[in-house]
Short mmCIF file of C-alpha atoms in Angstrom, two decimals:
data_model
loop_
_atom_site.label_atom_id
_atom_site.label_comp_id
_atom_site.label_asym_id
_atom_site.label_seq_id
_atom_site.Cartn_x
_atom_site.Cartn_y
_atom_site.Cartn_z
CA UNK R 1 0.03 -0.10 0.01
CA UNK R 2 1.18 3.48 -0.83
CA UNK R 3 2.88 5.05 2.20
CA UNK R 4 1.13 8.31 1.42
CA UNK R 5 -2.12 6.57 2.36
CA UNK R 6 -0.95 6.57 6.02
CA UNK R 7 -0.06 10.23 5.98
CA UNK R 8 -3.28 11.58 4.25
CA UNK R 9 -5.95 9.23 5.76
CA UNK R 10 -5.95 10.79 9.06
CA UNK R 11 -6.23 14.29 7.74
CA UNK R 12 -9.01 13.27 5.39
CA UNK R 13 -10.77 11.61 8.18
CA UNK R 14 -10.68 14.83 10.26
CA UNK R 15 -12.16 16.80 7.43
CA UNK R 16 -14.78 14.50 6.86
CA UNK R 17 -15.83 14.74 10.55
CA UNK R 18 -15.79 18.44 10.41
CA UNK R 19 -17.91 18.42 7.41
CA UNK R 20 -20.47 16.08 8.51
CA UNK R 21 -20.86 17.98 11.79
CA UNK R 22 -24.38 19.27 12.20
CA UNK R 23 -24.51 23.05 12.47
CA UNK R 24 -25.84 24.39 15.82
CA UNK R 25 -29.68 23.87 16.11
CA UNK R 26 -29.90 21.55 13.26
CA UNK R 27 -32.06 18.44 14.24
CA UNK R 28 -33.09 19.91 17.53
CA UNK R 29 -36.89 20.05 17.93
CA UNK R 30 -39.42 20.47 20.78
CA UNK R 31 -41.87 17.67 21.53
CA UNK R 32 -45.44 18.22 21.08
CA UNK R 33 -46.13 18.54 24.76
CA UNK R 34 -43.58 21.37 25.02
CA UNK R 35 -45.22 23.01 22.02
CA UNK R 36 -48.82 22.92 23.79
CA UNK R 37 -47.13 24.51 26.83
CA UNK R 38 -45.70 27.29 24.72
CA UNK R 39 -49.18 27.74 23.12
CA UNK R 40 -50.92 27.87 26.45
CA UNK R 41 -48.57 30.29 28.46
CA UNK R 42 -46.42 32.35 25.93
CA UNK R 43 -48.64 35.24 24.23
CA UNK R 44 -45.52 36.21 22.08
CA UNK R 45 -45.67 32.61 20.64
CA UNK R 46 -49.38 32.60 20.28
CA UNK R 47 -49.20 35.74 18.16
CA UNK R 48 -46.85 34.06 15.53
CA UNK R 49 -47.68 32.63 12.28
CA UNK R 50 -46.90 28.84 11.86
CA UNK R 51 -43.42 29.36 10.19
CA UNK R 52 -42.51 31.71 12.75
CA UNK R 53 -43.69 29.50 15.53
CA UNK R 54 -41.52 26.79 14.08
CA UNK R 55 -38.45 29.13 14.21
CA UNK R 56 -39.42 29.93 17.85
CA UNK R 57 -39.57 26.24 18.84
CA UNK R 58 -36.10 25.82 17.22
CA UNK R 59 -34.62 28.66 19.02
CA UNK R 60 -36.02 27.56 22.25
CA UNK R 61 -34.71 24.00 21.77
CA UNK R 62 -31.22 25.36 20.78
CA UNK R 63 -31.03 27.50 24.09
CA UNK R 64 -32.14 24.61 26.32
CA UNK R 65 -29.52 22.54 24.47
CA UNK R 66 -26.76 25.15 25.28
CA UNK R 67 -27.61 26.39 28.68
CA UNK R 68 -28.22 24.55 31.94
CA UNK R 69 -31.40 25.33 33.95
CA UNK R 70 -31.10 24.14 37.70
CA UNK R 71 -32.75 24.94 40.92
CA UNK R 72 -32.00 25.80 44.62
CA UNK R 73 -34.69 24.53 46.84
CA UNK R 74 -36.78 23.30 43.75
CA UNK R 75 -36.60 21.13 40.82
CA UNK R 76 -37.39 22.86 37.61
CA UNK R 77 -40.01 21.28 35.51
CA UNK R 78 -40.59 21.50 31.59
CA UNK R 79 -42.87 24.59 32.03
CA UNK R 80 -40.05 26.33 33.90
CA UNK R 81 -37.42 25.47 31.33
CA UNK R 82 -39.68 26.64 28.39
CA UNK R 83 -40.45 30.03 30.20
CA UNK R 84 -36.80 30.47 30.82
CA UNK R 85 -35.98 29.74 27.33
CA UNK R 86 -38.90 31.80 25.87
CA UNK R 87 -37.54 34.79 27.95
CA UNK R 88 -34.14 34.26 26.24
CA UNK R 89 -35.49 34.01 22.75
CA UNK R 90 -38.18 36.71 22.53
CA UNK R 91 -35.55 39.67 22.59
CA UNK R 92 -33.33 37.97 20.00
CA UNK R 93 -36.01 36.33 17.85
CA UNK R 94 -35.19 38.51 14.64
CA UNK R 95 -31.57 37.68 15.12
CA UNK R 96 -30.09 34.64 13.10
CA UNK R 97 -27.58 32.47 14.94
CA UNK R 98 -27.58 34.58 18.03
CA UNK R 99 -26.16 32.80 21.09
CA UNK R 100 -25.68 34.15 24.54
CA UNK R 101 -21.95 33.34 24.96
CA UNK R 102 -22.03 35.25 28.31
CA UNK R 103 -24.36 32.67 29.89
CA UNK R 104 -23.73 29.13 31.07
CA UNK R 105 -26.53 28.26 33.38
CA UNK R 106 -29.77 29.84 34.86
CA UNK R 107 -30.51 29.13 38.61
CA UNK R 108 -34.19 29.30 39.72
CA UNK R 109 -35.16 30.12 43.27
CA UNK R 110 -38.45 29.34 44.55
CA UNK R 111 -39.30 32.87 45.33
CA UNK R 112 -37.58 36.36 45.78
CA UNK R 113 -34.10 36.38 47.45
CA UNK R 114 -31.82 38.87 48.78
CA UNK R 115 -28.52 39.85 48.17
CA UNK R 116 -26.73 36.94 50.00
CA UNK R 117 -29.00 34.56 47.80
CA UNK R 118 -31.22 33.55 50.60
CA UNK R 119 -34.84 32.85 49.81
CA UNK R 120 -36.27 32.59 53.19
CA UNK R 121 -36.81 35.27 55.86
CA UNK R 122 -37.23 39.01 55.57
CA UNK R 123 -35.66 41.63 53.12
CA UNK R 124 -35.98 39.41 50.21
CA UNK R 125 -36.88 41.75 47.15
CA UNK R 126 -34.69 40.50 44.25
CA UNK R 127 -36.77 38.63 41.48
CA UNK R 128 -33.68 38.23 39.31
CA UNK R 129 -30.34 39.26 38.48
CA UNK R 130 -27.26 38.69 36.11
CA UNK R 131 -24.32 37.47 37.74
CA UNK R 132 -20.95 39.42 37.90
CA UNK R 133 -17.21 38.62 39.14
CA UNK R 134 -17.23 35.03 40.39
CA UNK R 135 -20.79 34.72 39.24
CA UNK R 136 -20.11 35.63 35.64
CA UNK R 137 -21.97 33.46 33.26
CA UNK R 138 -24.89 32.80 35.51
CA UNK R 139 -28.35 34.29 35.92
CA UNK R 140 -30.59 34.05 39.12
CA UNK R 141 -34.34 34.09 38.77
CA UNK R 142 -37.27 33.74 41.07
CA UNK R 143 -39.54 31.19 39.74
CA UNK R 144 -42.51 32.91 41.02
CA UNK R 145 -41.78 36.04 39.41
CA UNK R 146 -40.85 34.30 36.04
CA UNK R 147 -44.18 32.62 36.03
CA UNK R 148 -46.16 35.54 37.08
CA UNK R 149 -44.54 37.45 34.06
CA UNK R 150 -46.17 34.98 31.53
CA UNK R 151 -49.00 33.51 33.31
CA UNK R 152 -50.56 36.79 34.69
CA UNK R 153 -52.66 38.24 32.01
CA UNK R 154 -52.67 41.87 31.27
CA UNK R 155 -49.55 43.11 32.94
CA UNK R 156 -46.53 44.82 31.44
CA UNK R 157 -43.94 43.39 33.41
CA UNK R 158 -41.82 40.06 32.83
CA UNK R 159 -38.83 39.40 34.88
CA UNK R 160 -37.43 36.81 32.42
CA UNK R 161 -37.28 39.27 29.63
CA UNK R 162 -36.10 41.93 31.92
CA UNK R 163 -32.92 39.79 32.93
CA UNK R 164 -32.14 38.85 29.46
CA UNK R 165 -32.28 42.16 28.20
CA UNK R 166 -29.81 42.93 30.86
CA UNK R 167 -27.72 40.15 29.37
CA UNK R 168 -28.00 41.69 25.80
CA UNK R 169 -26.94 44.91 27.24
CA UNK R 170 -23.97 43.34 28.87
CA UNK R 171 -22.89 41.53 25.63
CA UNK R 172 -20.84 44.46 24.66
CA UNK R 173 -18.86 44.54 27.81
CA UNK R 174 -20.99 47.14 29.83
CA UNK R 175 -24.48 46.89 31.41
CA UNK R 176 -25.07 50.69 30.71
CA UNK R 177 -28.42 50.68 28.80
CA UNK R 178 -26.61 51.13 25.61
CA UNK R 179 -26.68 47.77 23.91
CA UNK R 180 -23.91 48.56 21.12
CA UNK R 181 -24.41 45.08 19.50
CA UNK R 182 -28.09 45.97 18.98
CA UNK R 183 -28.04 49.81 18.64
CA UNK R 184 -26.48 51.42 15.63
CA UNK R 185 -23.92 54.21 16.62
CA UNK R 186 -25.88 56.81 15.10
CA UNK R 187 -28.95 56.26 17.30
CA UNK R 188 -26.82 56.14 20.68
CA UNK R 189 -27.50 59.92 21.26
CA UNK R 190 -30.98 59.89 20.28
CA UNK R 191 -31.61 56.97 22.37
CA UNK R 192 -29.90 58.64 25.58
CA UNK R 193 -31.85 61.82 24.84
CA UNK R 194 -35.25 59.86 24.75
CA UNK R 195 -34.26 57.88 27.97
CA UNK R 196 -33.63 60.98 30.02
CA UNK R 197 -36.67 62.68 28.61
CA UNK R 198 -38.84 59.77 29.55
CA UNK R 199 -37.05 59.51 32.93
CA UNK R 200 -38.14 63.10 33.67
CA UNK R 201 -41.66 62.32 32.79
CA UNK R 202 -41.81 59.42 35.17
CA UNK R 203 -40.45 61.57 37.94
CA UNK R 204 -43.11 64.07 37.25
CA UNK R 205 -45.86 61.39 37.38
CA UNK R 206 -46.59 61.89 33.38
CA UNK R 207 -45.38 58.51 32.30
CA UNK R 208 -46.91 54.85 32.90
CA UNK R 209 -43.45 53.26 32.71
CA UNK R 210 -42.53 51.48 35.92
CA UNK R 211 -40.88 53.81 38.27
CA UNK R 212 -38.06 51.21 38.77
CA UNK R 213 -36.79 52.63 35.30
CA UNK R 214 -35.51 55.74 37.08
CA UNK R 215 -32.71 53.34 38.86
CA UNK R 216 -30.41 53.93 35.89
CA UNK R 217 -30.15 53.87 32.29
CA UNK R 218 -29.63 49.80 32.16
CA UNK R 219 -32.82 49.35 34.21
CA UNK R 220 -34.70 51.87 31.95
CA UNK R 221 -33.75 49.69 28.96
CA UNK R 222 -34.88 46.49 30.62
CA UNK R 223 -38.19 47.87 32.01
CA UNK R 224 -39.06 49.54 28.85
CA UNK R 225 -38.32 46.32 26.99
CA UNK R 226 -40.77 44.38 29.39
CA UNK R 227 -43.47 46.87 28.43
CA UNK R 228 -42.36 46.70 24.69
CA UNK R 229 -42.88 42.93 24.41
CA UNK R 230 -45.66 42.42 26.88
CA UNK R 231 -48.16 45.20 25.89
CA UNK R 232 -46.80 46.36 22.52
CA UNK R 233 -49.92 48.00 21.22
CA UNK R 234 -50.44 50.02 24.39
CA UNK R 235 -46.57 51.04 24.54
CA UNK R 236 -46.70 51.97 20.77
CA UNK R 237 -49.67 54.32 21.38
CA UNK R 238 -48.35 55.82 24.68
CA UNK R 239 -44.78 56.07 23.63
CA UNK R 240 -44.55 56.00 19.96
CA UNK R 241 -40.81 57.35 19.59
CA UNK R 242 -39.64 55.17 22.21
CA UNK R 243 -41.58 52.22 20.53
CA UNK R 244 -39.78 52.92 17.14
CA UNK R 245 -36.26 53.04 18.54
CA UNK R 246 -36.84 49.81 20.56
CA UNK R 247 -38.41 48.21 17.19
CA UNK R 248 -35.00 49.07 15.36
CA UNK R 249 -33.04 47.73 18.41
CA UNK R 250 -34.70 44.40 18.43
CA UNK R 251 -35.57 44.40 14.64
CA UNK R 252 -39.13 43.50 15.50
CA UNK R 253 -42.66 45.23 15.66
CA UNK R 254 -44.76 43.09 18.17
CA UNK R 255 -47.37 45.79 18.11
#
């Protein structure tokens, strides 16, 4: 046998294995039971056409394949996993191939927790947070708040979406309310100007946006995004200019 065969065969085998490897997401599919849960509990999914629903399901399946979801003091069920994944997919639904590279796992707590991550006793007012420092790559969520955001009808708050928008904001290296990976540079100054104008309106009682948005620009982005996705028609009617900037940012018009 030609000696070159022994030199070339390993290289050819490696190339073959690389080429035959499925791209991320290919072959991943949600079971019918999971599709039914999405149809029951996720309004965003309900409002999609059949083709868009299939895409949403694929993105949810990819997220669940890439990110670990675990619990502290509870065992996450399939609905919990689907609601976490839906929270992740909704803001980036229009972006092909997006992956939360700054997230490895999501930790669910039974209820609100405190700064020391205790979920029993007093002074528990944290519903969700994106980890920093030694907790970088993790997200902590209150399961009760997560479920309330999807299962409570008519509200404009969604803790899951809120925290994943923080994660999108953080993807450029700074959680500052200016998601540079989503916002074109020429829109940065108009965006900040509009944010500060709306903050003033909130302070003077002339805006229906949750006052928690006054905390800082990063919280304003997440709070406004909750409203944008949860009650898009109302948001568009009451905040048309802000709606248009968020629509450009997320490449979506949910309302």
